[in-house]
Coordinates of C-alpha atoms (C1' of nucleotides) in Angstrom, one line a residue:
Chain A
M931 CA 44.6 121.0 181.6
K932 CA 42.5 120.4 178.5
V933 CA 41.3 116.8 178.0
I934 CA 40.6 115.5 174.5
I935 CA 38.5 112.3 174.3
A936 CA 38.3 110.3 171.1
E937 CA 36.1 107.4 170.2
K938 CA 38.9 104.9 169.8
P939 CA 42.7 104.7 170.5
S940 CA 43.7 105.1 166.9
V941 CA 42.1 108.5 166.6
G942 CA 43.3 109.7 170.1
R943 CA 46.9 108.8 169.1
E944 CA 46.5 110.5 165.7
I945 CA 45.3 113.8 167.3
A946 CA 48.1 113.6 169.9
K947 CA 50.6 113.2 167.1
V948 CA 49.4 116.4 165.3
F949 CA 49.8 118.3 168.6
G950 CA 53.3 116.9 169.1
A951 CA 52.3 115.2 172.4
T952 CA 54.5 112.2 173.0
T953 CA 54.4 111.2 176.7
K954 CA 52.6 107.8 176.6
K955 CA 50.7 106.8 179.7
D956 CA 48.4 104.0 180.5
G957 CA 45.2 104.8 178.6
Y958 CA 46.2 108.3 177.5
I959 CA 48.9 110.5 176.0
E960 CA 50.2 113.8 177.5
G961 CA 52.0 116.8 176.1
K962 CA 51.9 120.5 175.1
G963 CA 49.5 121.2 177.9
Y964 CA 46.9 118.7 176.7
T965 CA 45.8 115.2 177.6
F966 CA 44.6 112.8 174.9
T967 CA 42.4 109.9 175.8
W968 CA 39.8 107.6 174.2
A969 CA 36.9 105.2 174.6
F970 CA 36.6 101.8 173.0
G971 CA 33.4 102.5 171.2
H972 CA 30.4 102.3 173.6
L973 CA 31.8 101.8 177.1
L974 CA 28.3 102.2 178.6
Q975 CA 24.9 100.8 177.6
L976 CA 21.4 101.1 178.8
A977 CA 21.1 99.0 182.0
P978 CA 19.4 95.6 181.7
P979 CA 15.9 95.0 183.0
Q980 CA 16.9 93.7 186.5
E981 CA 18.4 97.1 187.3
Y982 CA 14.9 98.6 187.2
G983 CA 13.4 95.8 189.4
Y984 CA 12.2 93.6 186.5
F985 CA 13.6 90.3 187.8
G986 CA 13.5 87.1 185.8
W987 CA 11.5 86.7 182.7
S988 CA 7.8 87.1 183.6
V989 CA 4.6 88.1 181.9
Q990 CA 3.8 90.2 185.0
N991 CA 6.7 92.5 184.2
L992 CA 5.5 93.2 180.7
P993 CA 5.6 95.7 179.2
M994 CA 8.8 96.9 180.9
L995 CA 8.8 100.7 180.7
P996 CA 11.5 102.1 183.0
P997 CA 10.5 105.5 184.2
K998 CA 14.1 106.6 183.9
F999 CA 16.8 104.7 182.1
K1000 CA 20.1 103.9 183.8
L1001 CA 23.5 103.3 182.3
S1002 CA 25.8 100.4 183.1
I1003 CA 29.3 99.4 182.2
R1004 CA 29.5 97.2 179.1
K1005 CA 29.4 93.5 179.9
V1006 CA 31.4 90.7 178.7
K1007 CA 30.8 86.9 178.9
S1008 CA 32.9 85.0 181.4
K1009 CA 32.7 81.6 183.1
D1010 CA 30.5 83.2 185.8
G1011 CA 28.0 84.6 183.3
M1012 CA 28.0 88.3 182.2
I1013 CA 30.5 90.5 184.1
E1014 CA 31.6 94.1 183.7
D1015 CA 34.3 94.2 181.0
P1016 CA 37.5 94.8 183.1
G1017 CA 39.3 96.7 180.3
V1018 CA 36.3 99.0 179.9
K1019 CA 36.1 99.6 183.7
K1020 CA 39.8 100.4 183.7
Q1021 CA 39.6 102.9 180.8
L1022 CA 36.5 104.5 182.4
D1023 CA 38.5 105.0 185.6
I1024 CA 41.3 106.6 183.6
I1025 CA 38.8 108.9 181.9
K1026 CA 37.2 109.8 185.2
A1027 CA 40.5 110.8 186.8
L1028 CA 41.4 112.9 183.7
F1029 CA 38.0 114.6 183.7
D1030 CA 38.4 115.4 187.4
E1031 CA 41.6 117.3 186.6
A1032 CA 40.3 119.0 183.5
T1033 CA 39.5 122.6 183.0
E1034 CA 37.9 121.9 179.7
I1035 CA 36.9 118.8 177.7
I1036 CA 37.2 118.6 173.9
V1037 CA 34.9 115.9 172.4
A1038 CA 36.6 114.2 169.5
T1039 CA 34.4 111.1 169.2
D1040 CA 33.3 110.4 165.6
A1041 CA 31.3 113.1 163.9
G1042 CA 27.9 111.4 164.0
R1043 CA 24.9 110.4 166.1
E1044 CA 26.6 107.4 167.8
G1045 CA 29.8 109.3 168.4
E1046 CA 27.9 111.9 170.3
L1047 CA 26.1 109.2 172.3
I1048 CA 29.4 107.5 173.2
F1049 CA 30.7 110.7 174.8
R1050 CA 27.5 111.8 176.5
Y1051 CA 26.9 108.4 178.1
I1052 CA 30.4 108.7 179.6
Y1053 CA 29.9 112.3 180.6
Y1054 CA 26.6 111.7 182.3
Y1055 CA 27.6 108.4 183.9
L1056 CA 30.6 110.1 185.5
K1057 CA 28.3 112.9 186.6
C1058 CA 30.8 115.3 185.0
K1059 CA 29.9 119.0 185.0
K1060 CA 32.9 120.4 183.2
P1061 CA 32.4 122.5 180.1
F1062 CA 33.0 120.8 176.8
K1063 CA 33.6 121.7 173.2
R1064 CA 33.1 119.6 170.1
L1065 CA 35.6 118.7 167.4
W1066 CA 33.7 118.0 164.2
I1067 CA 35.8 116.5 161.4
S1068 CA 35.3 113.9 158.8
S1069 CA 38.9 113.2 157.8
Q1070 CA 41.8 112.5 160.2
T1071 CA 44.6 114.0 158.2
D1072 CA 46.8 116.5 159.9
A1073 CA 45.3 119.4 158.0
A1074 CA 41.8 118.4 158.8
I1075 CA 42.5 117.9 162.5
K1076 CA 44.2 121.3 162.7
E1077 CA 41.4 123.0 160.9
G1078 CA 38.9 121.3 163.2
F1079 CA 40.7 122.6 166.3
R1080 CA 40.6 126.2 164.9
N1081 CA 36.8 125.6 164.6
L1082 CA 35.7 124.0 167.8
K1083 CA 32.0 124.2 168.3
P1084 CA 30.1 124.8 171.6
G1085 CA 29.2 121.4 173.1
T1086 CA 25.6 122.4 173.5
D1087 CA 25.3 122.8 169.7
Y1088 CA 25.0 119.0 169.6
D1089 CA 22.3 118.6 172.4
T1090 CA 19.6 117.8 169.9
L1091 CA 21.9 115.3 168.2
F1092 CA 22.4 113.6 171.5
N1093 CA 18.6 113.6 172.0
S1094 CA 18.1 111.8 168.8
A1095 CA 20.8 109.3 169.7
H1096 CA 19.4 108.7 173.1
C1097 CA 15.9 108.1 171.6
R1098 CA 17.3 105.6 169.2
S1099 CA 19.0 103.8 172.0
Q1100 CA 16.0 103.7 174.3
S1101 CA 13.5 102.8 171.5
D1102 CA 15.6 99.8 170.5
W1103 CA 15.8 98.7 174.1
L1104 CA 12.0 99.1 174.8
V1105 CA 10.9 97.4 171.6
G1106 CA 13.6 94.7 171.6
M1107 CA 13.6 93.7 175.2
N1108 CA 9.8 93.6 175.5
A1109 CA 9.1 91.9 172.2
T1110 CA 11.8 89.3 172.9
Q1111 CA 10.4 88.4 176.3
A1112 CA 6.8 88.5 175.1
L1113 CA 7.4 86.0 172.3
S1114 CA 9.7 83.8 174.3
L1115 CA 7.3 83.6 177.2
A1116 CA 4.2 83.1 175.1
S1117 CA 5.8 80.3 173.1
G1118 CA 6.4 78.3 176.3
N1119 CA 9.8 79.7 177.4
K1120 CA 11.8 77.0 175.7
G1121 CA 14.5 79.2 174.4
V1122 CA 15.3 82.8 173.5
L1123 CA 13.2 84.0 170.6
S1124 CA 14.7 87.4 170.1
L1125 CA 13.1 90.2 168.1
G1126 CA 14.4 93.6 167.2
R1127 CA 14.1 96.5 164.8
V1128 CA 17.0 95.2 162.7
Q1129 CA 17.3 91.5 163.2
T1130 CA 13.6 90.7 162.6
P1131 CA 13.3 92.4 159.2
T1132 CA 16.5 90.7 158.3
L1133 CA 15.1 87.3 159.3
A1134 CA 11.9 88.2 157.4
M1135 CA 14.0 88.9 154.2
I1136 CA 15.7 85.5 154.5
C1137 CA 12.5 83.6 155.1
S1138 CA 10.4 85.3 152.5
R1139 CA 13.1 84.8 149.9
Y1140 CA 13.4 81.1 150.9
L1141 CA 9.7 80.5 150.6
E1142 CA 9.5 82.3 147.3
N1143 CA 12.4 80.2 146.0
K1144 CA 11.0 76.9 147.4
N1145 CA 7.5 77.5 146.1
F1146 CA 8.6 78.7 142.7
V1147 CA 7.0 76.7 139.9
P1148 CA 9.4 76.8 136.9
Q1149 CA 7.9 77.5 133.5
T1150 CA 9.2 75.7 130.5
Y1151 CA 9.8 77.7 127.4
F1152 CA 11.4 77.1 124.0
Q1153 CA 13.9 79.0 121.9
V1154 CA 15.0 78.4 118.4
A1155 CA 18.7 78.6 117.6
I1156 CA 20.8 78.4 114.4
Q1157 CA 24.5 78.1 113.9
P1158 CA 25.8 80.0 110.9
D1159 CA 29.4 79.4 109.8
K1160 CA 31.9 81.8 108.6
D1161 CA 35.0 80.2 107.1
G1162 CA 35.1 77.4 109.7
Q1163 CA 34.2 79.7 112.7
S1164 CA 30.6 79.2 113.7
F1165 CA 28.5 81.1 116.2
R1166 CA 25.1 80.7 117.7
A1167 CA 22.2 83.1 116.9
I1168 CA 18.8 82.9 118.6
H1169 CA 15.3 83.9 117.5
D1170 CA 14.2 86.8 119.8
K1171 CA 10.9 85.2 120.8
N1172 CA 10.5 82.7 123.6
F1173 CA 7.7 80.2 122.9
K1174 CA 5.4 78.5 125.4
T1175 CA 5.1 75.3 123.4
C1176 CA 7.4 73.2 121.3
E1177 CA 5.0 73.3 118.4
E1178 CA 5.2 77.1 118.1
A1179 CA 9.0 76.9 118.1
Q1180 CA 8.9 74.1 115.5
V1181 CA 7.2 76.5 113.0
V1182 CA 10.1 78.9 113.2
L1183 CA 12.6 76.0 113.1
D1184 CA 11.0 74.6 110.0
A1185 CA 11.2 77.9 108.2
V1186 CA 15.0 78.1 108.6
L1187 CA 16.7 78.0 105.2
P1188 CA 20.0 76.3 104.3
T1189 CA 21.7 79.7 104.5
G1190 CA 21.4 82.9 106.5
N1191 CA 21.7 86.5 105.3
I1192 CA 23.5 89.0 107.5
L1193 CA 21.0 91.8 107.8
S1194 CA 23.1 94.0 110.1
V1195 CA 26.4 94.1 112.1
E1196 CA 26.6 96.6 114.9
A1197 CA 29.8 97.1 116.8
K1198 CA 29.8 99.6 119.6
P1199 CA 32.6 100.4 122.0
R1200 CA 31.5 100.7 125.6
K1201 CA 33.4 102.3 128.4
E1202 CA 33.3 100.7 131.8
P1203 CA 34.5 103.0 134.5
P1204 CA 36.6 101.6 137.4
P1205 CA 34.8 100.5 140.5
L1206 CA 34.6 102.6 143.6
L1207 CA 37.0 102.0 146.5
H1208 CA 35.7 99.6 149.1
D1209 CA 33.7 100.4 152.2
L1210 CA 33.2 97.6 154.7
S1211 CA 30.1 96.1 153.2
S1212 CA 31.4 95.9 149.6
L1213 CA 34.6 94.3 150.9
Q1214 CA 32.7 91.8 152.9
Q1215 CA 30.7 91.0 149.8
E1216 CA 33.8 90.6 147.6
A1217 CA 35.5 88.4 150.3
N1218 CA 32.4 86.2 150.4
K1219 CA 32.3 85.8 146.7
R1220 CA 36.0 85.3 146.1
K1221 CA 37.0 83.3 149.2
G1222 CA 33.7 82.3 150.9
F1223 CA 34.6 84.3 154.0
T1224 CA 31.7 85.2 156.3
A1225 CA 31.0 88.9 157.0
D1226 CA 32.1 88.3 160.5
H1227 CA 35.4 86.7 159.5
T1228 CA 36.2 89.4 157.1
L1229 CA 35.6 92.1 159.7
S1230 CA 37.8 90.4 162.2
L1231 CA 40.6 90.0 159.6
L1232 CA 40.3 93.7 158.8
Q1233 CA 40.4 94.6 162.4
N1234 CA 43.7 92.7 162.7
L1235 CA 45.1 94.5 159.7
Y1236 CA 43.9 97.8 161.1
E1237 CA 45.5 97.1 164.5
G1238 CA 48.7 96.3 162.6
K1239 CA 48.4 99.7 161.0
L1240 CA 48.2 98.1 157.5
V1241 CA 44.8 99.4 156.4
T1242 CA 42.8 102.4 157.4
Y1243 CA 39.7 102.3 159.6
P1244 CA 37.6 99.4 158.4
R1245 CA 34.0 100.1 159.7
T1246 CA 33.3 102.7 157.2
G1247 CA 30.2 103.2 155.1
S1248 CA 31.8 105.5 152.6
R1249 CA 33.4 104.4 149.3
Y1250 CA 35.1 107.8 148.7
I1251 CA 38.1 109.8 149.9
G1252 CA 38.7 113.5 150.1
D1253 CA 41.3 115.5 148.1
D1254 CA 43.6 115.5 151.1
V1255 CA 43.8 111.7 151.2
F1256 CA 43.9 111.5 147.4
A1257 CA 47.1 113.6 147.5
G1258 CA 48.8 110.6 149.2
V1259 CA 47.5 108.0 146.7
P1260 CA 50.4 108.2 144.1
A1261 CA 52.9 107.4 146.8
L1262 CA 50.7 104.5 148.0
I1263 CA 50.5 103.1 144.5
D1264 CA 54.3 103.4 144.1
G1265 CA 54.6 101.2 147.2
F1266 CA 53.1 98.3 145.3
K1267 CA 55.5 98.2 142.4
E1268 CA 57.2 95.2 143.8
H1269 CA 54.0 93.3 144.7
A1270 CA 54.0 89.7 143.3
D1271 CA 50.6 89.9 141.7
F1272 CA 49.9 93.5 140.8
G1273 CA 53.3 95.1 140.8
K1274 CA 53.1 95.4 137.0
Q1275 CA 49.8 97.3 137.2
A1276 CA 51.1 99.5 140.0
A1277 CA 54.1 100.4 137.8
L1278 CA 51.8 101.1 134.9
L1279 CA 49.7 103.5 137.1
S1280 CA 52.7 105.2 138.5
G1281 CA 52.9 108.6 137.0
A1282 CA 49.7 108.1 134.9
K1283 CA 46.6 110.2 135.2
L1284 CA 44.5 108.7 137.9
S1285 CA 40.7 108.3 137.8
K1286 CA 39.0 110.6 140.3
R1287 CA 35.8 108.6 140.5
S1288 CA 36.4 107.7 144.2
V1289 CA 37.4 111.2 145.1
N1290 CA 34.5 113.2 146.6
A1291 CA 34.9 114.9 150.0
K1292 CA 31.1 115.5 150.2
K1293 CA 30.5 111.7 150.1
V1294 CA 33.0 111.0 153.0
T1295 CA 30.9 110.5 156.1
D1296 CA 32.4 109.6 159.5
H1297 CA 35.3 107.8 157.8
H1298 CA 36.6 107.5 154.3
A1299 CA 36.9 104.4 152.1
I1300 CA 39.3 101.6 153.1
L1301 CA 42.9 102.0 151.8
P1302 CA 46.2 100.4 152.6
T1303 CA 48.3 102.7 154.8
G1304 CA 51.6 102.1 153.0
E1305 CA 53.1 100.1 155.9
K1306 CA 54.8 97.0 154.7
P1307 CA 52.9 93.8 155.6
Y1308 CA 54.9 91.2 157.5
Q1309 CA 54.0 87.5 158.1
L1310 CA 50.3 87.7 157.3
S1311 CA 48.2 84.6 157.6
A1312 CA 46.8 83.4 154.3
D1313 CA 43.3 84.9 155.1
Q1314 CA 44.8 88.2 156.2
Q1315 CA 46.8 88.4 153.0
A1316 CA 43.8 87.6 150.9
V1317 CA 41.8 90.5 152.4
Y1318 CA 44.8 92.8 152.3
D1319 CA 45.2 92.1 148.6
M1320 CA 41.6 92.9 148.0
V1321 CA 42.1 96.3 149.7
A1322 CA 45.3 97.0 147.8
G1323 CA 44.0 95.6 144.5
R1324 CA 40.8 97.6 144.7
M1325 CA 42.9 100.8 145.2
L1326 CA 44.8 100.0 142.0
E1327 CA 41.5 99.3 140.2
A1328 CA 39.7 102.4 141.5
F1329 CA 42.4 104.9 140.2
H1330 CA 42.9 103.0 137.0
Q1331 CA 41.6 103.8 133.5
D1332 CA 38.3 102.7 132.0
C1333 CA 37.9 99.3 130.6
I1334 CA 36.9 99.5 126.9
K1335 CA 34.8 96.8 125.5
E1336 CA 33.4 96.2 122.0
I1337 CA 29.9 94.9 121.9
T1338 CA 28.9 93.3 118.6
K1339 CA 25.3 92.5 117.6
I1340 CA 24.7 90.5 114.4
T1341 CA 21.2 90.0 112.9
V1342 CA 20.8 87.0 110.6
L1343 CA 17.8 86.4 108.4
S1344 CA 17.0 82.8 107.7
G1345 CA 13.2 82.5 107.4
N1346 CA 13.0 84.6 110.6
K1347 CA 15.4 87.0 112.3
F1348 CA 18.0 85.6 114.6
M1349 CA 20.4 87.6 116.8
A1350 CA 23.9 87.0 118.1
S1351 CA 25.8 89.2 120.4
G1352 CA 29.3 89.1 121.8
T1353 CA 31.6 91.2 123.9
V1354 CA 35.3 91.6 123.5
I1355 CA 37.5 93.5 125.8
Q1356 CA 39.7 95.9 123.8
T1357 CA 41.6 97.7 126.5
P1358 CA 41.3 96.0 129.9
G1359 CA 42.1 99.2 131.9
W1360 CA 41.2 98.5 135.6
R1361 CA 40.2 94.9 134.8
A1362 CA 43.9 94.1 134.3
V1363 CA 44.5 94.2 138.1
F1364 CA 42.7 91.0 139.0
N1365 CA 42.1 89.8 135.4
D1366 CA 38.7 88.4 136.5
K1367 CA 36.0 87.3 134.2
D1368 CA 33.1 89.8 134.0
E1369 CA 30.6 88.2 136.4
E1370 CA 27.4 89.3 134.8
K1371 CA 28.4 88.3 131.3
K1372 CA 30.0 85.0 132.3
D1373 CA 27.1 82.9 130.9
E1374 CA 27.0 84.8 127.6
E1375 CA 28.1 82.7 124.7
N1376 CA 29.8 84.0 121.6
A1377 CA 32.4 86.0 123.6
T1378 CA 34.1 86.5 120.2
L1379 CA 32.1 86.6 117.0
P1380 CA 33.7 86.1 113.6
K1381 CA 34.1 89.2 111.4
V1382 CA 31.1 89.3 109.1
V1383 CA 29.7 92.1 106.9
Q1384 CA 26.2 93.1 106.0
G1385 CA 24.8 91.2 103.0
E1386 CA 26.9 88.2 103.5
E1387 CA 25.2 84.8 102.9
L1388 CA 26.4 82.1 105.4
P1389 CA 25.6 78.4 105.5
I1390 CA 23.6 77.2 108.5
I1391 CA 25.5 74.2 109.7
N1392 CA 23.1 73.4 112.6
K1393 CA 19.7 74.3 114.0
G1394 CA 17.5 73.2 116.9
I1395 CA 15.1 73.9 119.6
L1396 CA 16.4 74.8 123.1
E1397 CA 14.2 73.8 126.1
K1398 CA 14.6 76.2 129.0
Q1399 CA 13.1 76.9 132.3
T1400 CA 12.4 80.1 134.2
K1401 CA 14.5 80.4 137.4
P1402 CA 13.5 81.6 140.8
K1403 CA 15.3 84.4 142.6
P1404 CA 18.3 82.7 144.3
L1405 CA 18.5 82.2 148.0
Y1406 CA 20.4 84.8 150.0
N1407 CA 24.1 84.2 150.7
E1408 CA 26.1 86.6 152.9
A1409 CA 27.1 88.7 150.0
T1410 CA 23.6 89.2 148.6
L1411 CA 22.1 89.6 152.1
L1412 CA 24.6 92.4 153.0
K1413 CA 23.7 94.2 149.7
A1414 CA 20.0 93.8 150.5
L1415 CA 20.5 95.2 154.0
E1416 CA 22.3 98.2 152.6
T1417 CA 19.6 98.9 150.0
A1418 CA 16.6 97.9 152.3
G1419 CA 14.0 100.6 152.1
K1420 CA 14.6 101.5 148.4
E1421 CA 11.3 99.9 147.6
I1422 CA 9.2 101.6 150.3
E1423 CA 6.2 103.4 148.7
D1424 CA 6.0 106.2 151.2
E1425 CA 8.4 108.8 149.8
E1426 CA 9.4 110.3 153.2
L1427 CA 10.2 107.0 154.8
R1428 CA 12.2 106.0 151.7
E1429 CA 14.1 109.2 151.9
A1430 CA 14.8 108.7 155.6
M1431 CA 16.3 105.3 154.9
K1432 CA 18.2 106.1 151.8
E1433 CA 21.5 106.8 153.6
G1434 CA 21.6 103.8 155.8
G1435 CA 19.4 100.9 154.9
L1436 CA 19.1 98.3 157.8
G1437 CA 21.7 98.3 160.5
T1438 CA 25.1 99.9 160.0
P1439 CA 28.4 98.8 158.5
A1440 CA 29.7 98.1 162.0
T1441 CA 26.8 95.9 163.0
R1442 CA 25.6 93.9 160.0
A1443 CA 28.0 91.0 160.5
A1444 CA 26.9 90.8 164.1
I1445 CA 23.2 90.7 163.1
I1446 CA 23.9 87.7 160.8
E1447 CA 25.8 86.0 163.7
T1448 CA 22.9 86.7 166.1
L1449 CA 20.4 85.0 163.8
L1450 CA 22.7 82.0 163.5
K1451 CA 23.3 81.9 167.2
R1452 CA 19.5 81.8 167.9
T1453 CA 19.2 79.1 165.3
F1454 CA 16.7 81.1 163.3
I1455 CA 18.9 80.6 160.2
A1456 CA 21.6 78.2 159.2
R1457 CA 24.4 78.1 156.6
E1458 CA 23.7 75.6 153.8
K1459 CA 26.7 75.6 151.5
K1460 CA 27.1 79.3 150.8
N1461 CA 23.5 80.1 151.3
L1462 CA 21.6 81.4 154.4
V1463 CA 18.4 79.5 154.9
P1464 CA 15.8 79.7 157.7
T1465 CA 15.4 76.8 160.2
P1466 CA 12.0 75.6 161.3
T1467 CA 12.3 77.9 164.3
G1468 CA 13.1 80.9 162.1
L1469 CA 10.2 80.1 159.9
A1470 CA 7.8 79.8 162.9
V1471 CA 8.9 83.2 164.2
Y1472 CA 8.5 84.6 160.7
E1473 CA 4.9 83.3 160.5
I1474 CA 4.0 85.0 163.8
V1475 CA 5.5 88.4 163.0
K1476 CA 5.6 88.7 159.2
N1477 CA 2.7 91.1 158.9
Q1478 CA 3.7 93.2 161.9
Q1479 CA 5.6 96.4 161.9
I1480 CA 8.6 94.9 163.7
A1481 CA 9.3 92.7 160.7
Q1482 CA 9.3 95.6 158.2
A1483 CA 12.3 97.7 157.1
E1484 CA 9.8 100.6 157.1
L1485 CA 10.0 100.7 160.9
T1486 CA 13.6 101.9 160.7
G1487 CA 12.5 104.4 158.0
S1488 CA 9.8 105.9 160.3
W1489 CA 12.2 106.1 163.2
E1490 CA 14.9 107.7 161.2
K1491 CA 12.5 110.3 160.0
R1492 CA 11.4 111.2 163.5
L1493 CA 15.0 111.0 164.8
E1494 CA 16.1 113.5 162.1
E1495 CA 13.3 115.8 163.2
I1496 CA 14.5 115.6 166.8
R1497 CA 18.0 116.4 165.7
G1498 CA 16.4 119.5 164.2
G1499 CA 14.8 120.4 167.5
A1500 CA 11.4 118.6 167.5
S1501 CA 9.9 117.3 170.7
V1502 CA 11.6 114.2 172.3
A1503 CA 8.6 113.5 174.5
A1504 CA 6.1 113.0 171.7
F1505 CA 8.3 110.4 170.0
Q1506 CA 9.0 108.6 173.3
E1507 CA 5.2 108.4 174.0
E1508 CA 4.6 106.9 170.6
I1509 CA 7.4 104.3 171.2
K1510 CA 5.9 103.4 174.6
S1511 CA 2.5 103.0 173.1
Y1512 CA 3.9 100.8 170.3
T1513 CA 5.8 98.8 172.9
R1514 CA 2.5 98.1 174.8
E1515 CA 0.8 97.2 171.6
I1516 CA 3.4 94.8 170.3
T1517 CA 3.9 93.2 173.7
Q1518 CA 0.1 92.4 173.9
E1519 CA 0.0 91.2 170.4
L1520 CA 3.0 88.8 170.8
L1521 CA 1.7 87.5 174.1
R1522 CA -1.4 86.5 172.3
S1523 CA -0.1 85.4 168.9
G1524 CA 3.1 83.8 170.3
K1525 CA 1.0 81.0 171.8
G1526 CA 0.7 79.7 168.3
M1527 CA 4.4 79.0 168.4
A1528 CA 4.3 76.8 171.5
A1529 CA 3.5 73.7 169.4
K1530 CA 6.0 74.5 166.7
V1531 CA 9.1 75.0 168.8
T1532 CA 9.0 71.8 170.8
A1533 CA 12.5 70.7 169.9
Chain B
dG67 C1' 18.6 84.4 178.6
dC68 C1' 16.8 89.7 175.8
dA69 C1' 18.2 95.2 171.4
dA70 C1' 21.3 97.9 168.5
dG71 C1' 25.1 100.5 168.6
dG72 C1' 30.3 101.1 169.0
dT73 C1' 35.2 98.9 169.4
dC74 C1' 39.5 96.0 171.4

DNA sequence: GCAAGGTC
């Protein structure tokens, strides 16, 4: 009997379907001489400190450097504290029984570092010795699965990938557990002051932006505006210079004549291509902007829709689909012809030439972009419906035509030169789906300018000085923070580190919502209207760590670079030694500097 | 009581 193990039930079932296996059992499916089972993501985790003899939280234990890491079953909170997750335990027993019967195992966890780790942790925890092969596919269509099975790889081909995954896992444990205990203990053990490779740079970003915003000193500046009139339709034109003083502006104002001469009129069409399909992060950002949903809430709504088979896999980091999935898109679009809000646009797109901007198999990673499945939704909650419509609407947008705008620039001479600009949408294209205002241009005045020609002389019906102030960068909200986490590392000076981070940023699509929730749970940050702002505790932690490596996105960059080298065959031991040495260092440093917190965190 | 990673 050959056993195929997937990362999650949906993929296990999909593969079973391709094989024509139909006998459903508890936790697996049988048929055609194969057995198809699955994990639920990580079933196992590195064992907590007490399993190595580090009892309680104590300076004497620090730094905790287990000579050999152990694995333990994923825990869940219950009324008696943390207990082994019963569902996980049960599935692990099922997997064990199947592995015991197996002649061969086929690994079908997601094609990536964590997917490899999910399987290997199970395999080593169960002390399994059976041979295994690897299925490596990035699309779960029938054709891709069949092709993958014709091309199974030897399991050992992925040993170095497992090594890099295991190092990632151990390093996060060592640095996170030790730094957390060190700071918590040093500050008087009044509560958990957690630190980690991802959460601490995230906290630092929120704090640093908050302080920058709070300490910002606005500068006043002055602009000079005139209002020419063309046959009763007036518009505003502004002198292109900003003045530091009102007096300087007054000079320009005084020079304004009773009329203005049109020096030039420039009208240029601009094509605006449709947006890409959604990945999790972009959808979380949109749901936060449109509906004020938190990243966590959006993820859980999407998980519901996914379990109801209404949308494809949600925790994806790709905004593209392959050609195989694209082949099914026209039928999906047809399915929305009756939709209350965008039925008209679906009908318009039906049979039209579709934009292929979101079609690129090379940019599909473990999973493709989020799409509706074509199943008809039934009795969705208002929030579920809202998210579902964002997925469906984005699909219509992504395959729609360009939006064509006309951008007009008018230069008027009246003593000095004044400029007016306006944007008019000529063909809405993809913008017709939601019919939203263009966010960036919302403030811009003169959306429509009157038709004027060069050489025309227009009366100036009004003129004046505008007093304005420079504005600070805005505080982070969930949408802008998610974006910042995605792009974290883009500013790093070291080219190699920047390169190592360019794929991922900080955290992963699956974990970013949880990171924000962790910082809220620790009361390091709080929600203030739509913004995320630090609390006094968060700021105190930031003050202690802000100049240390653990608060920099670069730490992830340097790890990613080394982990990639390990995947290519480089020494595991060398990296592990460096991590241990860094762990000793940061533990010492925090035990010392954390004392400065003691006074600040007395609640 | 603690990390980051995955998922129901």
